[in-house]
Amino acid sequence: MKISIERGALLKAVAQAQSVVERRNTIPILANVLIEAEGDSVQFRATDLDIEVVDRAPAMVERAGATTVSAVTLNEIVRKLPDGALVSLTEDSASGRLTIEAGRSNFSLATLPKEDFPVMATSEYAANFSAPAPVLRRLFDKSKFAISTEETRYYLNGVYMHVADGDGGKVLRCVATDGHRLARIDAELPEGAAEMAGVIVPRKTVGELRKLLDDDDMQIAVSVSETKIRFATPDITLISKVIDGTFPDYTRVIPQGNTRKMEVDASEFAKAVDRVATVSSERSRAVKLSLDEDRLILSVNSPDSGAAEEELAVAYGDERLEIGFNAKYLLEIASQVDRENAVFMFNSSGDPTLMREGNDMSAVYVVMPMRV
């Protein structure tokens, strides 16, 4: 195999592939990236057995072929090469080495046979549709903060993507929860998605997928089966296993009867919570909200480190209410608001609180209170 490729295109492809590779590997081949050169392009394939990423880049292929080489080392080398350099990759199968040349730099890396590289089994996808990158980006970005990190409740370790009934008909919905907070984000149902089975997309996949979604004009082809999900652009294909489990009935958690409404400037609220939480104890991080007519007092009282209080002007016309929350959860939820105002709907100090952006019901968050 012998190819020449521009450094920028090579770095983009290798960086995307190597981020999937697990740093601690018991199987040596999984630390490698499979390089396949054919025609006028080269593709880089990496996997951790749960996720597979295939990245294509244009190249001048002098000799077609394939080999595998350490993904992290290759990425580091290419990253440190000067911008705009023409990089040539030459494989010598007799010595089992891959030579990388650029300008006056010359590297020689050990390779492993391409036959050992595990390729994910293909599967029949029941539903195929395409969605604009900004739509998918919003769905996953706004929900991923609520993904659980508890290994015991593995079915909460991802984002539940499914077709649901929204206010104006069927919607594509992403839900994530860890039992303390919940995010439910809706988007218009893309054509062809109606038949899709609900799948739980794992946390690592959500992180890797994010890198495909930066280009606003890109259409992402999505294919879903009961065991796998595939996201593809013309240059990158990401295939992931989905979490094998049943996502709980989240609709029971979303409060319907909360009537006490508080409207507040989201960024002012987040900054104020952040300020008073500075003195809260690391373990509980509790912040108390005391609501009275058109004013909110945020307070923290920590026996170890001190106390803090801040008053905010809000729109609130109901009876007095005192309720406590974990400051971290409040901050995460407030930071999801794109518009100026966040609307909180309370019931009592022991019931879950609902938050949305203005009157927009396509993004709804629920947070559980705590005793303070």
Short mmCIF file of C-alpha atoms in Angstrom, two decimals:
data_model
loop_
_atom_site.label_atom_id
_atom_site.label_comp_id
_atom_site.label_asym_id
_atom_site.label_seq_id
_atom_site.Cartn_x
_atom_site.Cartn_y
_atom_site.Cartn_z
CA MET A 1 0.00 0.00 0.00
CA LYS A 2 1.27 3.47 -0.84
CA ILE A 3 -0.75 6.69 -0.60
CA SER A 4 -0.21 10.45 -0.46
CA ILE A 5 -2.68 12.62 1.41
CA GLU A 6 -2.92 16.22 2.58
CA ARG A 7 -2.21 16.61 6.31
CA GLY A 8 -5.49 18.44 7.11
CA ALA A 9 -7.69 15.74 5.56
CA LEU A 10 -5.63 13.00 7.21
CA LEU A 11 -5.79 14.59 10.65
CA LYS A 12 -9.56 15.07 10.48
CA ALA A 13 -10.12 11.42 9.53
CA VAL A 14 -7.63 9.93 12.00
CA ALA A 15 -8.74 12.13 14.92
CA GLN A 16 -12.37 11.06 14.52
CA ALA A 17 -11.40 7.39 14.32
CA GLN A 18 -8.95 7.34 17.22
CA SER A 19 -11.40 8.93 19.67
CA VAL A 20 -13.43 5.71 19.59
CA VAL A 21 -10.43 3.60 20.59
CA GLU A 22 -10.36 2.65 24.27
CA ARG A 23 -7.13 3.69 25.98
CA ARG A 24 -6.95 0.57 28.18
CA ASN A 25 -7.11 -2.41 25.90
CA THR A 26 -6.55 -6.08 26.55
CA ILE A 27 -6.89 -6.88 22.83
CA PRO A 28 -3.95 -5.23 20.97
CA ILE A 29 -5.73 -4.96 17.59
CA LEU A 30 -8.47 -2.77 19.14
CA ALA A 31 -5.86 -0.06 19.77
CA ASN A 32 -5.25 0.09 16.03
CA VAL A 33 -6.95 1.84 13.16
CA LEU A 34 -7.54 -0.10 9.94
CA ILE A 35 -6.33 1.86 6.92
CA GLU A 36 -7.84 0.77 3.58
CA ALA A 37 -6.71 2.48 0.36
CA GLU A 38 -8.56 1.96 -2.91
CA GLY A 39 -9.45 4.04 -5.98
CA ASP A 40 -8.99 7.69 -5.13
CA SER A 41 -9.79 7.55 -1.42
CA VAL A 42 -8.60 6.03 1.82
CA GLN A 43 -10.74 4.97 4.74
CA PHE A 44 -9.87 4.70 8.41
CA ARG A 45 -11.85 2.28 10.55
CA ALA A 46 -11.71 2.06 14.35
CA THR A 47 -13.81 0.14 16.86
CA ASP A 48 -14.19 -0.73 20.54
CA LEU A 49 -16.55 -3.63 19.65
CA ASP A 50 -19.58 -1.50 20.63
CA ILE A 51 -19.01 1.44 18.30
CA GLU A 52 -17.43 1.44 14.87
CA VAL A 53 -16.39 4.60 13.02
CA VAL A 54 -15.40 4.64 9.36
CA ASP A 55 -13.87 7.85 8.05
CA ARG A 56 -13.22 8.48 4.36
CA ALA A 57 -10.77 10.99 2.91
CA PRO A 58 -9.60 11.76 -0.66
CA ALA A 59 -6.04 10.59 -1.37
CA MET A 60 -3.64 9.80 -4.21
CA VAL A 61 -3.45 6.01 -4.11
CA GLU A 62 -0.35 4.67 -5.85
CA ARG A 63 -0.75 1.12 -4.55
CA ALA A 64 -4.03 -0.09 -3.10
CA GLY A 65 -3.91 -2.15 0.10
CA ALA A 66 -4.79 -2.26 3.77
CA THR A 67 -3.02 -2.43 7.12
CA THR A 68 -3.56 -1.56 10.78
CA VAL A 69 -1.46 0.74 12.94
CA SER A 70 -1.72 2.29 16.42
CA ALA A 71 -4.51 4.87 16.25
CA VAL A 72 -3.24 7.13 19.04
CA THR A 73 0.37 7.17 17.77
CA LEU A 74 -0.71 7.92 14.20
CA ASN A 75 -2.97 10.72 15.41
CA GLU A 76 -0.18 12.27 17.51
CA ILE A 77 2.30 12.13 14.61
CA VAL A 78 -0.11 13.72 12.11
CA ARG A 79 -1.15 16.38 14.62
CA LYS A 80 2.46 17.47 15.10
CA LEU A 81 3.24 17.67 11.38
CA PRO A 82 3.30 21.17 9.82
CA ASP A 83 0.06 22.50 8.37
CA GLY A 84 -0.41 21.93 4.64
CA ALA A 85 2.22 19.17 4.46
CA LEU A 86 1.77 16.32 1.99
CA VAL A 87 1.98 13.07 3.92
CA SER A 88 2.88 9.77 2.32
CA LEU A 89 2.03 6.43 3.96
CA THR A 90 3.87 3.37 2.67
CA GLU A 91 3.33 -0.13 3.98
CA ASP A 92 6.10 -2.71 3.78
CA SER A 93 4.36 -6.02 4.42
CA ALA A 94 7.65 -7.94 4.52
CA SER A 95 8.96 -6.02 7.55
CA GLY A 96 5.49 -5.35 9.01
CA ARG A 97 6.07 -1.60 9.12
CA LEU A 98 4.20 1.49 7.99
CA THR A 99 6.43 4.39 6.93
CA ILE A 100 5.08 7.91 7.31
CA GLU A 101 6.94 10.67 5.46
CA ALA A 102 6.28 14.40 5.38
CA GLY A 103 8.93 16.92 4.34
CA ARG A 104 12.05 15.96 6.24
CA SER A 105 10.21 13.89 8.87
CA ASN A 106 10.22 10.13 8.67
CA PHE A 107 8.42 7.70 11.00
CA SER A 108 8.18 3.94 10.97
CA LEU A 109 5.36 2.26 12.92
CA ALA A 110 4.72 -1.39 13.72
CA THR A 111 1.62 -2.86 12.06
CA LEU A 112 -0.70 -5.76 12.85
CA PRO A 113 -2.31 -7.92 10.13
CA LYS A 114 -5.57 -6.47 8.76
CA GLU A 115 -7.21 -9.93 8.89
CA ASP A 116 -7.25 -9.72 12.71
CA PHE A 117 -9.25 -6.49 12.72
CA PRO A 118 -12.85 -7.09 13.90
CA VAL A 119 -15.49 -5.74 11.54
CA MET A 120 -18.96 -5.21 12.95
CA ALA A 121 -21.58 -7.61 11.66
CA THR A 122 -23.95 -5.91 9.25
CA SER A 123 -27.55 -5.78 10.24
CA GLU A 124 -30.87 -5.14 8.54
CA TYR A 125 -32.13 -1.68 9.42
CA ALA A 126 -35.90 -1.52 9.79
CA ALA A 127 -36.15 2.27 9.64
CA ASN A 128 -34.13 4.66 7.49
CA PHE A 129 -34.53 8.43 7.48
CA SER A 130 -32.45 11.56 7.21
CA ALA A 131 -32.44 14.58 9.49
CA PRO A 132 -30.58 17.91 9.38
CA ALA A 133 -27.52 18.04 11.65
CA PRO A 134 -28.85 20.98 13.76
CA VAL A 135 -32.01 18.99 14.61
CA LEU A 136 -30.08 15.97 15.87
CA ARG A 137 -27.57 18.22 17.61
CA ARG A 138 -30.35 19.92 19.58
CA LEU A 139 -32.01 16.60 20.47
CA PHE A 140 -28.84 15.09 21.91
CA ASP A 141 -27.12 18.21 23.29
CA LYS A 142 -30.09 19.23 25.37
CA SER A 143 -30.75 15.77 26.78
CA LYS A 144 -27.30 14.26 27.36
CA PHE A 145 -26.61 16.06 30.67
CA ALA A 146 -29.31 13.95 32.36
CA ILE A 147 -27.80 10.57 31.34
CA SER A 148 -27.20 8.40 34.40
CA THR A 149 -23.70 7.25 35.34
CA GLU A 150 -24.90 4.39 37.56
CA GLU A 151 -23.74 1.12 36.06
CA THR A 152 -26.41 -0.86 37.94
CA ARG A 153 -29.23 0.89 36.08
CA TYR A 154 -27.55 0.35 32.73
CA TYR A 155 -30.77 1.10 30.81
CA LEU A 156 -30.46 4.75 31.94
CA ASN A 157 -26.87 5.05 30.63
CA GLY A 158 -28.01 6.57 27.35
CA VAL A 159 -30.54 8.71 25.52
CA TYR A 160 -33.88 7.07 24.64
CA MET A 161 -34.67 8.02 21.04
CA HIS A 162 -38.16 7.11 19.87
CA VAL A 163 -41.32 8.23 18.10
CA ALA A 164 -43.89 9.73 20.48
CA ASP A 165 -47.16 11.64 20.46
CA GLY A 166 -46.51 15.37 20.81
CA ASP A 167 -48.99 18.25 21.00
CA GLY A 168 -49.34 18.53 17.22
CA GLY A 169 -49.01 14.87 16.21
CA LYS A 170 -46.10 12.44 16.07
CA VAL A 171 -42.62 13.71 17.01
CA LEU A 172 -39.08 12.37 17.19
CA ARG A 173 -38.23 12.46 20.89
CA CYS A 174 -35.08 12.08 22.97
CA VAL A 175 -35.35 11.44 26.72
CA ALA A 176 -32.64 11.01 29.34
CA THR A 177 -32.91 10.69 33.11
CA ASP A 178 -30.89 9.60 36.13
CA GLY A 179 -33.75 9.52 38.62
CA HIS A 180 -32.96 13.03 39.93
CA ARG A 181 -33.55 15.01 36.75
CA LEU A 182 -35.06 14.34 33.37
CA ALA A 183 -34.84 15.96 29.93
CA ARG A 184 -37.45 15.46 27.20
CA ILE A 185 -36.69 17.04 23.83
CA ASP A 186 -38.96 16.88 20.77
CA ALA A 187 -38.31 17.55 17.10
CA GLU A 188 -40.42 17.31 13.98
CA LEU A 189 -40.73 13.71 12.82
CA PRO A 190 -38.53 13.17 9.73
CA GLU A 191 -40.02 11.35 6.76
CA GLY A 192 -39.52 7.60 7.08
CA ALA A 193 -38.96 7.64 10.85
CA ALA A 194 -42.49 6.65 11.84
CA GLU A 195 -41.64 2.93 11.78
CA MET A 196 -38.62 3.34 14.02
CA ALA A 197 -38.34 1.16 17.12
CA GLY A 198 -37.40 3.05 20.30
CA VAL A 199 -33.67 2.64 21.03
CA ILE A 200 -31.37 3.66 23.89
CA VAL A 201 -28.27 5.31 22.40
CA PRO A 202 -25.29 4.81 24.76
CA ARG A 203 -23.49 7.78 26.33
CA LYS A 204 -20.20 7.20 24.46
CA THR A 205 -22.07 7.03 21.15
CA VAL A 206 -23.80 10.34 21.92
CA GLY A 207 -20.36 11.90 22.54
CA GLU A 208 -18.89 10.51 19.30
CA LEU A 209 -21.99 11.43 17.28
CA ARG A 210 -21.59 15.06 18.37
CA LYS A 211 -18.49 15.31 16.15
CA LEU A 212 -20.58 14.52 13.05
CA LEU A 213 -23.07 17.27 13.77
CA ASP A 214 -21.01 20.46 13.61
CA ASP A 215 -21.83 21.32 10.00
CA ASP A 216 -25.19 23.11 9.91
CA ASP A 217 -25.91 22.26 6.27
CA MET A 218 -25.26 18.53 6.64
CA GLN A 219 -28.02 15.96 6.29
CA ILE A 220 -27.42 12.93 8.51
CA ALA A 221 -28.71 9.56 7.29
CA VAL A 222 -30.01 7.62 10.29
CA SER A 223 -30.74 3.89 10.23
CA VAL A 224 -32.21 2.02 13.18
CA SER A 225 -32.62 -1.67 13.94
CA GLU A 226 -33.47 -3.32 17.25
CA THR A 227 -29.81 -3.85 18.13
CA LYS A 228 -27.92 -1.15 16.25
CA ILE A 229 -28.10 2.45 15.13
CA ARG A 230 -26.16 4.01 12.26
CA PHE A 231 -25.46 7.70 11.57
CA ALA A 232 -23.84 8.54 8.24
CA THR A 233 -22.59 11.59 6.35
CA PRO A 234 -20.82 11.37 2.97
CA ASP A 235 -17.45 11.19 4.80
CA ILE A 236 -18.16 9.43 8.10
CA THR A 237 -20.22 6.43 9.15
CA LEU A 238 -20.81 5.69 12.83
CA ILE A 239 -22.41 2.39 13.80
CA SER A 240 -23.21 1.62 17.41
CA LYS A 241 -24.86 -1.12 19.38
CA VAL A 242 -27.81 0.16 21.39
CA ILE A 243 -28.38 -0.58 25.08
CA ASP A 244 -30.29 -3.82 25.49
CA GLY A 245 -32.91 -2.89 28.07
CA THR A 246 -36.29 -1.28 28.55
CA PHE A 247 -36.39 2.44 29.24
CA PRO A 248 -38.83 3.19 32.10
CA ASP A 249 -42.15 4.94 31.52
CA TYR A 250 -40.91 8.52 31.86
CA THR A 251 -44.35 10.08 31.26
CA ARG A 252 -45.38 9.18 34.82
CA VAL A 253 -42.57 11.38 36.18
CA ILE A 254 -43.44 14.52 34.22
CA PRO A 255 -45.81 16.54 36.43
CA GLN A 256 -49.03 17.64 34.74
CA GLY A 257 -50.71 19.56 37.56
CA ASN A 258 -48.04 22.06 38.61
CA THR A 259 -49.72 25.46 38.77
CA ARG A 260 -47.29 27.78 40.56
CA LYS A 261 -45.45 29.57 37.78
CA MET A 262 -42.19 31.45 38.10
CA GLU A 263 -40.61 33.21 35.14
CA VAL A 264 -36.99 34.29 35.40
CA ASP A 265 -34.11 35.41 33.17
CA ALA A 266 -32.26 32.12 32.67
CA SER A 267 -28.71 33.44 32.56
CA GLU A 268 -29.21 35.74 35.57
CA PHE A 269 -30.72 32.82 37.47
CA ALA A 270 -27.82 30.50 36.58
CA LYS A 271 -25.22 33.08 37.62
CA ALA A 272 -26.99 33.73 40.93
CA VAL A 273 -27.27 30.00 41.71
CA ASP A 274 -23.58 29.59 40.88
CA ARG A 275 -22.62 32.45 43.20
CA VAL A 276 -24.55 31.28 46.26
CA ALA A 277 -23.56 27.63 45.69
CA THR A 278 -19.92 28.61 46.21
CA VAL A 279 -20.33 28.17 49.97
CA SER A 280 -22.47 25.02 49.84
CA SER A 281 -20.97 21.80 51.18
CA GLU A 282 -19.51 19.56 48.47
CA ARG A 283 -21.66 16.60 49.47
CA SER A 284 -25.15 18.04 49.35
CA ARG A 285 -24.74 21.22 47.27
CA ALA A 286 -28.22 22.26 48.39
CA VAL A 287 -29.68 25.66 47.43
CA LYS A 288 -32.95 26.91 48.91
CA LEU A 289 -35.40 28.90 46.77
CA SER A 290 -37.78 31.12 48.75
CA LEU A 291 -40.52 32.50 46.51
CA ASP A 292 -42.74 35.43 47.32
CA GLU A 293 -44.66 37.81 45.09
CA ASP A 294 -42.32 38.79 42.21
CA ARG A 295 -39.16 38.02 44.12
CA LEU A 296 -36.95 35.01 44.66
CA ILE A 297 -34.37 34.62 47.41
CA LEU A 298 -31.67 32.03 46.79
CA SER A 299 -29.93 30.96 49.97
CA VAL A 300 -27.34 28.46 51.11
CA ASN A 301 -26.65 27.66 54.74
CA SER A 302 -23.70 25.40 55.28
CA PRO A 303 -22.59 24.78 58.88
CA ASP A 304 -19.05 24.02 57.70
CA SER A 305 -18.29 26.89 55.38
CA GLY A 306 -20.81 29.68 55.92
CA ALA A 307 -23.94 31.16 54.37
CA ALA A 308 -24.94 33.07 51.24
CA GLU A 309 -28.05 34.80 49.99
CA GLU A 310 -29.08 36.59 46.81
CA GLU A 311 -32.34 38.19 45.73
CA LEU A 312 -33.66 38.10 42.17
CA ALA A 313 -36.60 39.84 40.51
CA VAL A 314 -38.92 37.22 39.01
CA ALA A 315 -42.48 37.04 37.70
CA TYR A 316 -44.39 35.06 40.35
CA GLY A 317 -47.92 35.68 41.58
CA ASP A 318 -48.72 32.66 43.71
CA GLU A 319 -48.57 31.94 47.43
CA ARG A 320 -45.26 31.67 49.28
CA LEU A 321 -43.11 28.64 48.60
CA GLU A 322 -39.81 27.32 49.93
CA ILE A 323 -38.12 24.52 48.01
CA GLY A 324 -34.60 23.12 47.89
CA PHE A 325 -32.56 21.77 44.96
CA ASN A 326 -29.13 20.44 44.18
CA ALA A 327 -27.27 23.46 42.76
CA LYS A 328 -25.53 21.39 40.07
CA TYR A 329 -28.87 20.18 38.68
CA LEU A 330 -30.31 23.70 38.61
CA LEU A 331 -27.24 25.03 36.80
CA GLU A 332 -27.31 22.27 34.20
CA ILE A 333 -30.98 22.78 33.49
CA ALA A 334 -30.75 26.60 33.37
CA SER A 335 -27.82 26.37 30.95
CA GLN A 336 -30.01 24.49 28.43
CA VAL A 337 -32.21 27.55 27.88
CA ASP A 338 -31.50 29.28 24.54
CA ARG A 339 -34.09 32.01 24.92
CA GLU A 340 -33.97 34.61 27.64
CA ASN A 341 -36.66 33.35 29.96
CA ALA A 342 -36.97 30.09 31.84
CA VAL A 343 -40.38 29.12 33.18
CA PHE A 344 -40.47 26.99 36.33
CA MET A 345 -43.69 25.25 37.33
CA PHE A 346 -43.85 24.27 41.01
CA ASN A 347 -46.42 22.32 42.98
CA SER A 348 -45.12 21.94 46.53
CA SER A 349 -41.73 21.64 48.22
CA GLY A 350 -41.84 17.85 47.97
CA ASP A 351 -42.98 17.45 44.35
CA PRO A 352 -40.94 17.41 41.15
CA THR A 353 -40.55 20.77 39.41
CA LEU A 354 -40.97 21.28 35.68
CA MET A 355 -38.96 23.75 33.61
CA ARG A 356 -39.40 24.87 30.02
CA GLU A 357 -38.23 27.71 27.77
CA GLY A 358 -40.95 30.34 27.64
CA ASN A 359 -44.08 28.65 26.24
CA ASP A 360 -42.08 26.15 24.20
CA MET A 361 -43.20 22.62 25.07
CA SER A 362 -40.68 20.92 22.75
CA ALA A 363 -38.01 21.01 25.47
CA VAL A 364 -39.17 20.06 28.96
CA TYR A 365 -37.02 19.39 32.02
CA VAL A 366 -37.97 17.89 35.38
CA VAL A 367 -35.89 18.17 38.53
CA MET A 368 -36.52 16.51 41.89
CA PRO A 369 -36.34 18.74 44.98
CA MET A 370 -34.24 17.96 48.05
CA ARG A 371 -34.75 18.69 51.73
CA VAL A 372 -32.93 21.78 53.00
#
